[in-house]
Coordinates of C-alpha atoms and ligand atoms in Angstrom, one line a residue:
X1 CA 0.0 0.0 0.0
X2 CA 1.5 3.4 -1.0
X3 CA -0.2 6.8 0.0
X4 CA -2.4 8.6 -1.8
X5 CA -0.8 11.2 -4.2
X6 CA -3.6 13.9 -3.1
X7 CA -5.1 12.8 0.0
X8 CA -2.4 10.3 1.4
X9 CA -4.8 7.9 1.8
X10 CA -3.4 4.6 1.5
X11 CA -4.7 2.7 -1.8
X12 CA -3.2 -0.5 -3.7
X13 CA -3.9 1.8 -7.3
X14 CA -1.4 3.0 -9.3
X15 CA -1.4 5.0 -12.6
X16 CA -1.9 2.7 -15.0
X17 CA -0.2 4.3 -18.0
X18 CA 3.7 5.4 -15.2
X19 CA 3.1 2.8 -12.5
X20 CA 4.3 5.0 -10.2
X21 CA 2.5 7.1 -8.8
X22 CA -0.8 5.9 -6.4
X23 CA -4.4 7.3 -6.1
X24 CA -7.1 6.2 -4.2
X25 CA -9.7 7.2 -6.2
X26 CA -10.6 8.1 -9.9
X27 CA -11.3 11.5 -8.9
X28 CA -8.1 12.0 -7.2
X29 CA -6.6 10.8 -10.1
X30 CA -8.4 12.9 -12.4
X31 CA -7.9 16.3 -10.2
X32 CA -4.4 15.8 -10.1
X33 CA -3.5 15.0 -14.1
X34 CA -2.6 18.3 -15.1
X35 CA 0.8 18.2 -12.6
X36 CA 1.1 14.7 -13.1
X37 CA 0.8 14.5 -17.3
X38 CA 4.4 15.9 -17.6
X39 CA 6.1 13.1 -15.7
X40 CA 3.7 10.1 -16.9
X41 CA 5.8 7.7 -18.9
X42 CA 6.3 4.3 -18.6
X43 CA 9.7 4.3 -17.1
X44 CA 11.5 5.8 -14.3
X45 CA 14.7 7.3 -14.3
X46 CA 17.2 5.4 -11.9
X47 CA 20.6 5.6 -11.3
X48 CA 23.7 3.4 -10.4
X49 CA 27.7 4.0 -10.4
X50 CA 28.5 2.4 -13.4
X51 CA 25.6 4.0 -15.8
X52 CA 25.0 7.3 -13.8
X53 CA 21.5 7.7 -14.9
X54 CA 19.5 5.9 -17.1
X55 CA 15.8 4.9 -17.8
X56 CA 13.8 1.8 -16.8
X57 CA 10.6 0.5 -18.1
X58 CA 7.9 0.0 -15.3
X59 CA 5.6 -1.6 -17.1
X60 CA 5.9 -4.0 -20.4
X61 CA 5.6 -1.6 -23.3
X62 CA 3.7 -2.5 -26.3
X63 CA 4.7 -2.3 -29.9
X64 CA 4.7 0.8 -31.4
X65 CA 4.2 2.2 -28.3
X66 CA 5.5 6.1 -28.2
X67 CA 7.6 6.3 -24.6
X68 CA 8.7 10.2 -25.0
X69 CA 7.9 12.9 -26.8
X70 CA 9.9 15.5 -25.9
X71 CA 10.9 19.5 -27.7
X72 CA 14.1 20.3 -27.3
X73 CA 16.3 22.0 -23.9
X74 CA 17.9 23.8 -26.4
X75 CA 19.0 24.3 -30.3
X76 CA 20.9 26.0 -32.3
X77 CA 23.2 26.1 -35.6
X78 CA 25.6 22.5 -35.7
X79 CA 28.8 23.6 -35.1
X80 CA 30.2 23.8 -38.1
X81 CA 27.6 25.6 -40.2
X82 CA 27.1 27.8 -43.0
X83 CA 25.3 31.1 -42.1
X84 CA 21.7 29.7 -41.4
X85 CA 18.5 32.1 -39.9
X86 CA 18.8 32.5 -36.3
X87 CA 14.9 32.0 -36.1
X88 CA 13.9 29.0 -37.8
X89 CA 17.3 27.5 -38.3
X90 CA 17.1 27.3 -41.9
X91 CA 19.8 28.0 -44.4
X92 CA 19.8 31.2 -46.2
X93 CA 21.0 32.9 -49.2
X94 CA 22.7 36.1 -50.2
X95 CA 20.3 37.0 -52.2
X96 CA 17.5 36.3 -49.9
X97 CA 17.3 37.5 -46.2
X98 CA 16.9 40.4 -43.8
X99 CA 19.0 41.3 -41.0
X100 CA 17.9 41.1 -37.2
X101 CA 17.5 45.5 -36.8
X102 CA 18.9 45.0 -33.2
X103 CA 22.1 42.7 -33.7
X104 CA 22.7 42.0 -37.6
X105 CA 22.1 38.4 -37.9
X106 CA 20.7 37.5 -41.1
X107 CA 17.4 36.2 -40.7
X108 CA 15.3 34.6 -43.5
X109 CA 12.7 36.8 -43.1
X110 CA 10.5 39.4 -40.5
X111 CA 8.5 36.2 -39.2
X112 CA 11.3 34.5 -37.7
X113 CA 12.4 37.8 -35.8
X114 CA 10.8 37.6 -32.7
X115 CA 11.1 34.2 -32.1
X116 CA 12.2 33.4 -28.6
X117 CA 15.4 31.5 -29.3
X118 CA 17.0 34.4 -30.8
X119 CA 16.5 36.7 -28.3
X120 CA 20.0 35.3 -26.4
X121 CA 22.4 36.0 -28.9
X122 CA 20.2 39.0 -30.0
X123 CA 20.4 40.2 -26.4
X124 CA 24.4 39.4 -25.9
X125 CA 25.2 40.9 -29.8
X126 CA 23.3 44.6 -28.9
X127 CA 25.3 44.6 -25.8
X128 CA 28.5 44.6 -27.8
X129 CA 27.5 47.5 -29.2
X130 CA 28.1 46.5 -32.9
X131 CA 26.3 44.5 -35.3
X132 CA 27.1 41.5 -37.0
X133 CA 28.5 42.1 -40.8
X134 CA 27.7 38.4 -42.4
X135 CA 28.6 38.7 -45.9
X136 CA 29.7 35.2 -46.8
X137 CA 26.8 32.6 -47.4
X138 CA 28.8 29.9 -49.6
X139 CA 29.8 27.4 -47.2
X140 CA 31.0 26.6 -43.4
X141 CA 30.9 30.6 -41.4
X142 CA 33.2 30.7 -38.4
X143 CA 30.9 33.1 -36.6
X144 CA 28.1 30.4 -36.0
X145 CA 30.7 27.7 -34.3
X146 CA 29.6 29.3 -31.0
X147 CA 26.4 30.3 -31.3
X148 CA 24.6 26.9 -29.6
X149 CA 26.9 27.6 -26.9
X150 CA 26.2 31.2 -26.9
X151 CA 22.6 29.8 -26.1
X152 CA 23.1 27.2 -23.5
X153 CA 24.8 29.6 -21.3
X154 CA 21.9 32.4 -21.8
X155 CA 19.1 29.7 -21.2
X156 CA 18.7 30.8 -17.9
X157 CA 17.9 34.5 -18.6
X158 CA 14.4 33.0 -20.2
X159 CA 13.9 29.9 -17.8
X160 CA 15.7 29.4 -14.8
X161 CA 14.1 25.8 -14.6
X162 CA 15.6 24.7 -17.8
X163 CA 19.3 26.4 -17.0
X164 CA 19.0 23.7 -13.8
X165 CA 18.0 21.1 -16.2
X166 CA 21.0 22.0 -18.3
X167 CA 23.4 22.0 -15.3
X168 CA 22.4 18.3 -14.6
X169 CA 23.5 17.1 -18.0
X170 CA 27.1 15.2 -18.1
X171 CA 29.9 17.6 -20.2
X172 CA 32.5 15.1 -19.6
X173 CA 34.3 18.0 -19.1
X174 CA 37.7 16.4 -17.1
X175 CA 37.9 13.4 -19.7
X176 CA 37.7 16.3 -22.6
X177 CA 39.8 18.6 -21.5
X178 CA 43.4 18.2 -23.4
X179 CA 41.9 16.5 -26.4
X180 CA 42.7 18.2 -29.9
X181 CA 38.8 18.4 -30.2
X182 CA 39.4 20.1 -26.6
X183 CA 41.7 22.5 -28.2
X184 CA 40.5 23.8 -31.3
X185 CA 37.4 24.1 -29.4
X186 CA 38.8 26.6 -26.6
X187 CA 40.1 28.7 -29.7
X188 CA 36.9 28.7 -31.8
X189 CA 35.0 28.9 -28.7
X190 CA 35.8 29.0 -25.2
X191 CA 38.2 32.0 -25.7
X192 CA 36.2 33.5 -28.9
X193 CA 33.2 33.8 -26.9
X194 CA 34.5 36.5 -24.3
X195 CA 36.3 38.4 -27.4
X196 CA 34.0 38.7 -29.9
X197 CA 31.1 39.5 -27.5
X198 CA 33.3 42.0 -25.2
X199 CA 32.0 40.0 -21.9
X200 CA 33.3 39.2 -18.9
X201 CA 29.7 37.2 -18.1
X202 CA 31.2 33.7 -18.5
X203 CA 34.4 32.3 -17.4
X204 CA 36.5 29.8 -19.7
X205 CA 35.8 26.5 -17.4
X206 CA 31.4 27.8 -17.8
X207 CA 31.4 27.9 -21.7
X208 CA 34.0 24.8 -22.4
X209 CA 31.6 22.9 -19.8
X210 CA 28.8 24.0 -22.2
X211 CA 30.6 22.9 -25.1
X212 CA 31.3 19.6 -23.8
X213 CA 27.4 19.5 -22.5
X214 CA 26.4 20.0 -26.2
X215 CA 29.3 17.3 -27.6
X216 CA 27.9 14.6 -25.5
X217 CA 24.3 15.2 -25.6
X218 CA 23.4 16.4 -28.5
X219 CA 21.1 15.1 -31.1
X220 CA 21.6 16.1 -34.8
X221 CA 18.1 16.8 -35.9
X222 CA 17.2 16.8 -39.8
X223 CA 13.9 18.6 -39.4
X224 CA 15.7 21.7 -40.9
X225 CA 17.7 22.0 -43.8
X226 CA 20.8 22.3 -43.1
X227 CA 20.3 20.1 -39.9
X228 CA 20.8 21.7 -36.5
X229 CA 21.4 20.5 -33.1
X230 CA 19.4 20.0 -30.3
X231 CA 19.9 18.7 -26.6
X232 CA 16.8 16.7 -25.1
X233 CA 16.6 16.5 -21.1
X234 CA 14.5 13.1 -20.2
X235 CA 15.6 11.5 -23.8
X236 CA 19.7 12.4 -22.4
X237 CA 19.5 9.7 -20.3
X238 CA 18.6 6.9 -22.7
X239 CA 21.2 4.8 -23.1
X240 CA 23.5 4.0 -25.7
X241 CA 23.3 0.2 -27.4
X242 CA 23.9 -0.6 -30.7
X243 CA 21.1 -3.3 -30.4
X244 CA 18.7 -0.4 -28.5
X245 CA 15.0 -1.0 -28.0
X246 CA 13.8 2.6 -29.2
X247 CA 13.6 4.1 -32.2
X248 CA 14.3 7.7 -32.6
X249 CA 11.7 10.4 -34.9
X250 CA 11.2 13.8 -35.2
X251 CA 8.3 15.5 -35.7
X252 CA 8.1 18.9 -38.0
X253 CA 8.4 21.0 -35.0
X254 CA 11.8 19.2 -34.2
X255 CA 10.7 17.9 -31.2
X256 CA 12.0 14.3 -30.6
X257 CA 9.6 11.2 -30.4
X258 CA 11.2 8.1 -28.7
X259 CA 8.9 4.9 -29.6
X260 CA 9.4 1.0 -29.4
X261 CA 9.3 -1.0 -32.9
X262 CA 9.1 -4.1 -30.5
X263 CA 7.6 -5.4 -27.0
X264 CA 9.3 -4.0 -24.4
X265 CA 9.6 -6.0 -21.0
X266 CA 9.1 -4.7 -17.6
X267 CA 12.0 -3.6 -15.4
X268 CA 13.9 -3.6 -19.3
X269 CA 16.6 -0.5 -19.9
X270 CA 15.8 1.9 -22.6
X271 CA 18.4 2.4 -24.9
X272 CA 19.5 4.3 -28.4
X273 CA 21.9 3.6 -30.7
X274 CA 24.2 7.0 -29.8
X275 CA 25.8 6.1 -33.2
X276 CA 24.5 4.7 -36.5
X277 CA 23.7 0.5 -36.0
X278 CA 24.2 0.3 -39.9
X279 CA 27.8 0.5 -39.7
X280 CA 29.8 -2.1 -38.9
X281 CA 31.3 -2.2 -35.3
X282 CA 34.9 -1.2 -35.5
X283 CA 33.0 2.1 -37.1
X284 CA 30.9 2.4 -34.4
X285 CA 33.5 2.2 -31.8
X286 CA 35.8 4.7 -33.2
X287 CA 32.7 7.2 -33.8
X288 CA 31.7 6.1 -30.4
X289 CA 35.4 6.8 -29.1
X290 CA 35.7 10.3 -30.8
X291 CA 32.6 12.1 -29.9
X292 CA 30.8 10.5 -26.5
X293 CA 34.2 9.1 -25.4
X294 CA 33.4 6.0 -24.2
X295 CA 33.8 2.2 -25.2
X296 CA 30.6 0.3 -26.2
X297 CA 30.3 -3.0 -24.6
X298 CA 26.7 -4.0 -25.9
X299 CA 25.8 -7.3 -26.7
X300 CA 26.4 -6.2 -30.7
X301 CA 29.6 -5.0 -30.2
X302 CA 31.2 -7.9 -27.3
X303 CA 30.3 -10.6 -30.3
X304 CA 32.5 -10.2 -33.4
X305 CA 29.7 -12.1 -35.5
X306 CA 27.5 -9.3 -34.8
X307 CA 24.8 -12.0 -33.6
X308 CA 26.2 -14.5 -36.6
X309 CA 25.4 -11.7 -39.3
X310 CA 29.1 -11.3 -39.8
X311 CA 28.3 -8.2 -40.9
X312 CA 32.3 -7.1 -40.6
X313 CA 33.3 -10.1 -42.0
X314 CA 35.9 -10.5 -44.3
X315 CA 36.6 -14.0 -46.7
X316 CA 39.5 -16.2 -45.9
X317 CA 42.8 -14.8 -47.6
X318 CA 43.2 -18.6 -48.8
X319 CA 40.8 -18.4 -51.7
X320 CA 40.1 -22.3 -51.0
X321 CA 39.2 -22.3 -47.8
X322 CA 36.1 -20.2 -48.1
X323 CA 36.2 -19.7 -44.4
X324 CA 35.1 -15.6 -42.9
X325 CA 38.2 -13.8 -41.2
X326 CA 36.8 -11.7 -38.0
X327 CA 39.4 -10.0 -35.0
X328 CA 41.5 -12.5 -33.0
X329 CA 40.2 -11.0 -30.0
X330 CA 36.5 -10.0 -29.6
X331 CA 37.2 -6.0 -28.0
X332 CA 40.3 -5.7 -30.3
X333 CA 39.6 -4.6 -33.8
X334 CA 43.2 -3.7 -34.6
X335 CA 45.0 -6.6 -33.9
X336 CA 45.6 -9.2 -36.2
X337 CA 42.1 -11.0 -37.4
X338 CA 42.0 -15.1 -37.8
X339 CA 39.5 -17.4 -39.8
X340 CA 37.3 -19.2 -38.4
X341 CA 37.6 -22.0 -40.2
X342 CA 41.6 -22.8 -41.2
X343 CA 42.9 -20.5 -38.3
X344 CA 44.8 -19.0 -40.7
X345 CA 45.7 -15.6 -39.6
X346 CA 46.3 -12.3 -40.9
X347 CA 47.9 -8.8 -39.7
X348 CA 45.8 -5.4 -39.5
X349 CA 47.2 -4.1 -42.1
X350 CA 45.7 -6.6 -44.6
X351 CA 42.6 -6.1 -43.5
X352 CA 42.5 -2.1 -43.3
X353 CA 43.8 -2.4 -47.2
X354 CA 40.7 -3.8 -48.5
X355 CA 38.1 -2.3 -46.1
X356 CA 40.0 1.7 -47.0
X357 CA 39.8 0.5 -50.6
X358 CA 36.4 -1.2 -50.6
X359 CA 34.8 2.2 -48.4
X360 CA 36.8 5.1 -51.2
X361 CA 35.5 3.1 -54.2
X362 CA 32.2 3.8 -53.0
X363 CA 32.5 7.1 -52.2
X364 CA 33.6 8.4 -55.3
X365 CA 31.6 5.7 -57.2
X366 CA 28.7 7.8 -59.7
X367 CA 25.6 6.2 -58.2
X368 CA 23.9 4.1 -61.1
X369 CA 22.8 0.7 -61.1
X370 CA 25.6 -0.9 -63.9
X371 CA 28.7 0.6 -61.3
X372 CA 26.7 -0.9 -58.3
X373 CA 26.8 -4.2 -59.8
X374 CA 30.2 -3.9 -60.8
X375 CA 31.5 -3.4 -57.2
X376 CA 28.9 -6.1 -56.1
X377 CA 30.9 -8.6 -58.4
X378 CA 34.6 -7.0 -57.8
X379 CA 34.4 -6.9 -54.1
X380 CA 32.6 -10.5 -53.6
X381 CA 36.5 -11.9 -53.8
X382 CA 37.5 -10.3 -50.7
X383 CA 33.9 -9.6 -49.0
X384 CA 31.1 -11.9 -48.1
X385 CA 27.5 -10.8 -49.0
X386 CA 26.4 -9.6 -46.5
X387 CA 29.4 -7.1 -45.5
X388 CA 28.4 -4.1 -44.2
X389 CA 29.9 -2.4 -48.0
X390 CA 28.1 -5.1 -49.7
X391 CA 24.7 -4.1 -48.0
X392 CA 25.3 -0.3 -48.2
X393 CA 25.6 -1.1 -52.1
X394 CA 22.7 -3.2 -52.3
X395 CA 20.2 -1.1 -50.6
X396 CA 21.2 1.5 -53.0
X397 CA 21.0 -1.1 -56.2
X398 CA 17.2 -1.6 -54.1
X399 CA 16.2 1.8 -54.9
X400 CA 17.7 3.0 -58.2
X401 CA 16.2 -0.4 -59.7
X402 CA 13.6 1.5 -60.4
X403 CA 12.7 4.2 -58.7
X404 CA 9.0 4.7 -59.1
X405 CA 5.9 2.9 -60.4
X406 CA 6.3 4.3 -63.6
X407 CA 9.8 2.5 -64.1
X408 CA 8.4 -0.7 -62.0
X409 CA 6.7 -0.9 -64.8
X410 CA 9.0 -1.3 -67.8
X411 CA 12.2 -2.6 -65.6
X412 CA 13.5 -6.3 -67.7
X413 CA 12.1 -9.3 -65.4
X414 CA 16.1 -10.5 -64.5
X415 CA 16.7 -7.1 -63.0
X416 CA 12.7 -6.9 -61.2
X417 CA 13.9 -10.3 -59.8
X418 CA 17.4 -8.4 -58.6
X419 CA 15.7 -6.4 -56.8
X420 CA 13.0 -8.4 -55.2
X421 CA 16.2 -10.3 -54.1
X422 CA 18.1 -8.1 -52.6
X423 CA 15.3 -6.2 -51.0
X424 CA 14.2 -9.6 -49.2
X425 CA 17.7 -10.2 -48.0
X426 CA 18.4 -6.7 -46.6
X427 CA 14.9 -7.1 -45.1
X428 CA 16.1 -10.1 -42.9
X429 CA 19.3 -8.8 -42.3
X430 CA 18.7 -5.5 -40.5
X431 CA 15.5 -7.1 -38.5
X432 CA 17.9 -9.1 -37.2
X433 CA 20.8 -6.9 -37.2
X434 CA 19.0 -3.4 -36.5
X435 CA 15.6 -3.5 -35.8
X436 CA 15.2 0.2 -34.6
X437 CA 16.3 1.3 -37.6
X438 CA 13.1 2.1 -38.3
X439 CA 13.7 4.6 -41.6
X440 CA 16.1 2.0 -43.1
X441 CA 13.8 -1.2 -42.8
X442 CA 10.6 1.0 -43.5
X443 CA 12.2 1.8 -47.4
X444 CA 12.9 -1.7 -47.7
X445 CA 9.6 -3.1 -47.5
X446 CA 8.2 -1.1 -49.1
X447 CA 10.4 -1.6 -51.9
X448 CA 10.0 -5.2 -51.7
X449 CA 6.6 -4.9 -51.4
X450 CA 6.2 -2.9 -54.5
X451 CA 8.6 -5.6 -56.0
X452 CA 6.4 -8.2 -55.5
X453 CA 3.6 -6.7 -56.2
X454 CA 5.0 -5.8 -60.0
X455 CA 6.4 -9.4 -60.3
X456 CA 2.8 -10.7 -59.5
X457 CA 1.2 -8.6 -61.9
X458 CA 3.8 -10.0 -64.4
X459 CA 3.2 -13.8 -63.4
X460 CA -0.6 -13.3 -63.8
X461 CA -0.1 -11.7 -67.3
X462 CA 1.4 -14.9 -68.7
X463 CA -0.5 -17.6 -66.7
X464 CA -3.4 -17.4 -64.8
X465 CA -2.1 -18.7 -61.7
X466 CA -4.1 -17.3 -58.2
X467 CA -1.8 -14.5 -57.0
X468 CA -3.4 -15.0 -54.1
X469 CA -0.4 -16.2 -52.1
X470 CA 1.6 -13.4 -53.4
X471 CA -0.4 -10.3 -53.0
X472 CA -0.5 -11.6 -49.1
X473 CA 3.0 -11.3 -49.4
X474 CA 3.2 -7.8 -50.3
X475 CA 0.7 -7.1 -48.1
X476 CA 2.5 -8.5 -45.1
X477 CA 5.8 -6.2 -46.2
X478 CA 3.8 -3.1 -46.8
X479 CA 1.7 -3.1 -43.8
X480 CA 5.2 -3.4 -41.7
X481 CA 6.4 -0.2 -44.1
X482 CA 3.6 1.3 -42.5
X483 CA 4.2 0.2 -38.7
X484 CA 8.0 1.3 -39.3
X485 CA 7.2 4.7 -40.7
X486 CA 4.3 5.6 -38.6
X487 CA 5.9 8.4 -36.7
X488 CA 8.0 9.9 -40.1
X489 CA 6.8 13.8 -40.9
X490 CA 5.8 14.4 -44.1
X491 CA 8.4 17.1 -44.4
X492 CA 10.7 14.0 -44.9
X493 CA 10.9 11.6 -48.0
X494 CA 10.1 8.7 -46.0
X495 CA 6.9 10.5 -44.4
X496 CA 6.1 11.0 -48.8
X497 CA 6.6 7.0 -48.4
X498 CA 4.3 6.4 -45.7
X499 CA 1.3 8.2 -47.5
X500 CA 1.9 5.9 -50.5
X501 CA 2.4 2.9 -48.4
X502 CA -1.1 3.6 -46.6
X503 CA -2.8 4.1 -49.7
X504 CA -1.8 0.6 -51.4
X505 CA -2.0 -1.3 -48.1
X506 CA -5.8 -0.4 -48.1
X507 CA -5.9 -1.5 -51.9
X508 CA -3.3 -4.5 -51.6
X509 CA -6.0 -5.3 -48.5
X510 CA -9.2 -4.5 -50.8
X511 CA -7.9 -7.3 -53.8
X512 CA -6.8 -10.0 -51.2
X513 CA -10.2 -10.2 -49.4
X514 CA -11.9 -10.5 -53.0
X515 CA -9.8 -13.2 -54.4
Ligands
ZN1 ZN1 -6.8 10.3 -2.5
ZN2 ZN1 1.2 8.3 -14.6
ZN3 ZN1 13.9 31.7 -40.6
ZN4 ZN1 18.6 40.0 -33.3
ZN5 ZN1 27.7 -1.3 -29.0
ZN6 ZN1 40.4 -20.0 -43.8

């Protein structure tokens, strides 16, 4: 028995939606929602030494289940940016802007002038007692390096509760300091600040803190164009796995939407993947390494077969052995790597060669079908299908093979068939392999989807065969497009794909119940 939130009356009930809070009474309940509504969500935020603080499910979450929805502590320009408006965050052209009257930041236009967001480095720019002078718009502008920092140390002069919030948040400032990241950003920032601005408001350890606050809590959100960066409060202390149990979305507003593709148990951490669980792990690591400064020891990254994907993989340097190299040593992906079938081992070195060569061929590769193939059939001497190049290759083969209905159409049946293929392969790779990557496995079915529904049309043409079976089929893959992409804005191509995917589940749904 706990007491009563209201009237301390003691009362088995609980808040069914938090599970943590107790009322006796529906009408306690109901009188004390509005207070309660901001912290009802079905975890808890705990804390031990190793993990500092980190959120726990109280109650088994359901599929597709939204488990935050949060706007942002704070955003501003990405730190290295090329002049964008101060209001909405957009980028903006010579050409095409006006300048803030008060300080002389460009600004896309008068609407975004009194938004609140502005009004620190507004504030902090009149005080210096000379306007900005922004004249170059072409690429990255040094001036806007400091300007998220600029407004995490303001926040509090609009809201002292969220400058408290921001104080809570790790900078890792001690681990940082020193660092050549560290270094350049104490130049372009920590000692910039106090210059530029003529203030003696912050010291040197207060803005690198906030730097460091922004570094390792910060979300890159691609709700404007170019992308800017936000920090989140409750959604900071998800986390990190490279096998996480939330998918991350952004509605138009920027504001972030954590939600679970899958069942989530009781008592279960919530986690996100702090990097991107499409690369492979030695990637991962080293991105991991560089900008949150820690070592991932998630179940994904302590097995080398990435749960028997081998999605790192390499192919045995003895052609005839046909046996898949991986890292001698599970946590050691610089040291030599050994087959797993001969034993046959091979130095770093050998490894790094084909990987550097296999990752620049397809960055400077023109992106068209005929090269994709070609580096599908060059690389399959050194790299097993399902390598993490392999797959980044065939998702794009997945999507040039034609790329809307109109060339679904006309595409030759051997190259429809490719892409059926390769779309039902990637499928069952990255459910198993990264099944929060919700925007990823969301364009795959309903690629295959489309795929079979073209190959069916085709089959029915020439036979007369019940396609029964097979509209099911894409039915099945483009109702999951659906429960994958259910949270994607429109302003985003894959929010364009969930309108389409709607519309032909309800038609793929319409057919199969009449045949
Ligand atoms: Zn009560
Ligand atoms: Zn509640
Ligand atoms: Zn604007
Ligand atoms: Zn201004
Ligand atoms: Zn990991
Ligand atoms: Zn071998």
């Amino acid at each position: 028995m706990n007491p009563c939130h209201v009237c301390e009356e003691p009362t088995k009930n609980k808040c069914s939606n938090c599970n943590q809070v107790s009322y006796c009474s529906v009408q306690h309940q109901k009188q004390d929602w509005k207070r309660h509504k901001p912290s009802c969500h079905p975890f808890k935020i705990d804390h031990n030494e190793q993990l500092g603080r980190h959120l726990v499910a109280t109650r088994t979450i359901k599929p597709y289940e939204i488990v935050l929805k949060e706007a942002p502590l704070v955003r501003g320009p990405a730190q290295i940016s090329a002049p964008v408006c101060l209001g909405c965050l957009n980028g903006i052209e010579a050409e095409d802007h006006i300048e803030c009257e008060q300080c002389g930041w460009p600004l896309c236009g008068p609407e975004c002038k009194s938004l609140d967001e502005h009004k620190a480095e507004c504030r902090l720019t009149k005080d210096r007692g000379q306007k900005v002078n922004v004249q170059e718009f072409g690429g990255p502008h040094p001036l806007y390096t400091c300007l998220s920092t600029v407004r995490c140390l303001l926040i509090g002069e609009t809201s002292p509760e969220k400058a408290s919030k921001f104080q809570e948040l790790e900078s890792l400032e001690s681990t940082r300091r020193g660092s050549n990241q560290w270094k350049a950003d104490l130049v372009s920032i920590g000692q910039f600040i106090p210059k530029f601005f003529k203030t003696q408001k912050f010291t040197e350890e207060e803005i690198m803190k906030a730097v460091g606050a922004l570094q390792i809590n910060g979300h890159e959100v691609p709700t404007t164009d170019p992308s800017h960066v936000a920090v989140f409060y409750t959604a900071s202390f998800t986390e990190n796995s490279c096998l996480p149990n939330l998918a991350k979305s952004f509605n138009k507003n920027g504001h972030c939407i954590l939600w679970a593709p899958h069942e989530i148990k009781k008592n279960a951490h919530l986690s996100i993947c702090y990097s991107d669980a499409v690369w492979g792990t030695a990637d991962r690591q080293r991105h991991l390494m560089q900008t949150k400064l820690f070592k991932c020891a998630c179940d994904r990254c302590v097995d080398v077969t990435e749960l028997d994907t081998n999605y790192s993989a390499i192919k045995c340097e003895d052609r005839q052995c046909g046996g898949l190299m991986l890292p001698t040593k599970a946590d050691d992906w610089n040291g030599s790597w050994r087959c797993r079938e001969c034993h046959k081992q091979v130095q770093k070195h050998y490894v790094e060669r084909i990987l550097e060569r296999a990752g620049k061929d397809i960055q400077s590769m023109e992106k068209n079908v005929e090269n994709g193939l070609k580096y599908l059939k060059h690389y399959e001497k050194w790299l097993p299908p399902q390598h993490f190049h392999m797959s980044e290759i065939k998702i794009l083969l997945v999507q040039l093979l034609a790329k809307d209905q109109k060339e679904l159409m006309v595409i030759p049946d051997d190259r429809l068939l490719l892409k059926l293929n390769y779309a039902r392969e990637l499928v069952e790779l990255y459910e198993k392999l990264t099944p929060c990557e919700v925007r990823t496995l969301g364009t795959l079915c309903f690629e295959l989807h489309s795929a079979i529904a073209e190959q069916t049309r085709r089959v029915a043409l020439e036979t007369s065969l019940s396609p029964k079976d097979r509209l099911e089929e894409s039915l099945f893959y483009v109702d999951k497009c659906v429960n994958y992409l259910q949270y994607e804005s429109d302003i985003f191509i894959e929010g364009h794909m969930l309108k389409q995917a709607r519309i032909n589940r309800d038609a793929l749904r319409m057919v199969t119940r009449i045949s």
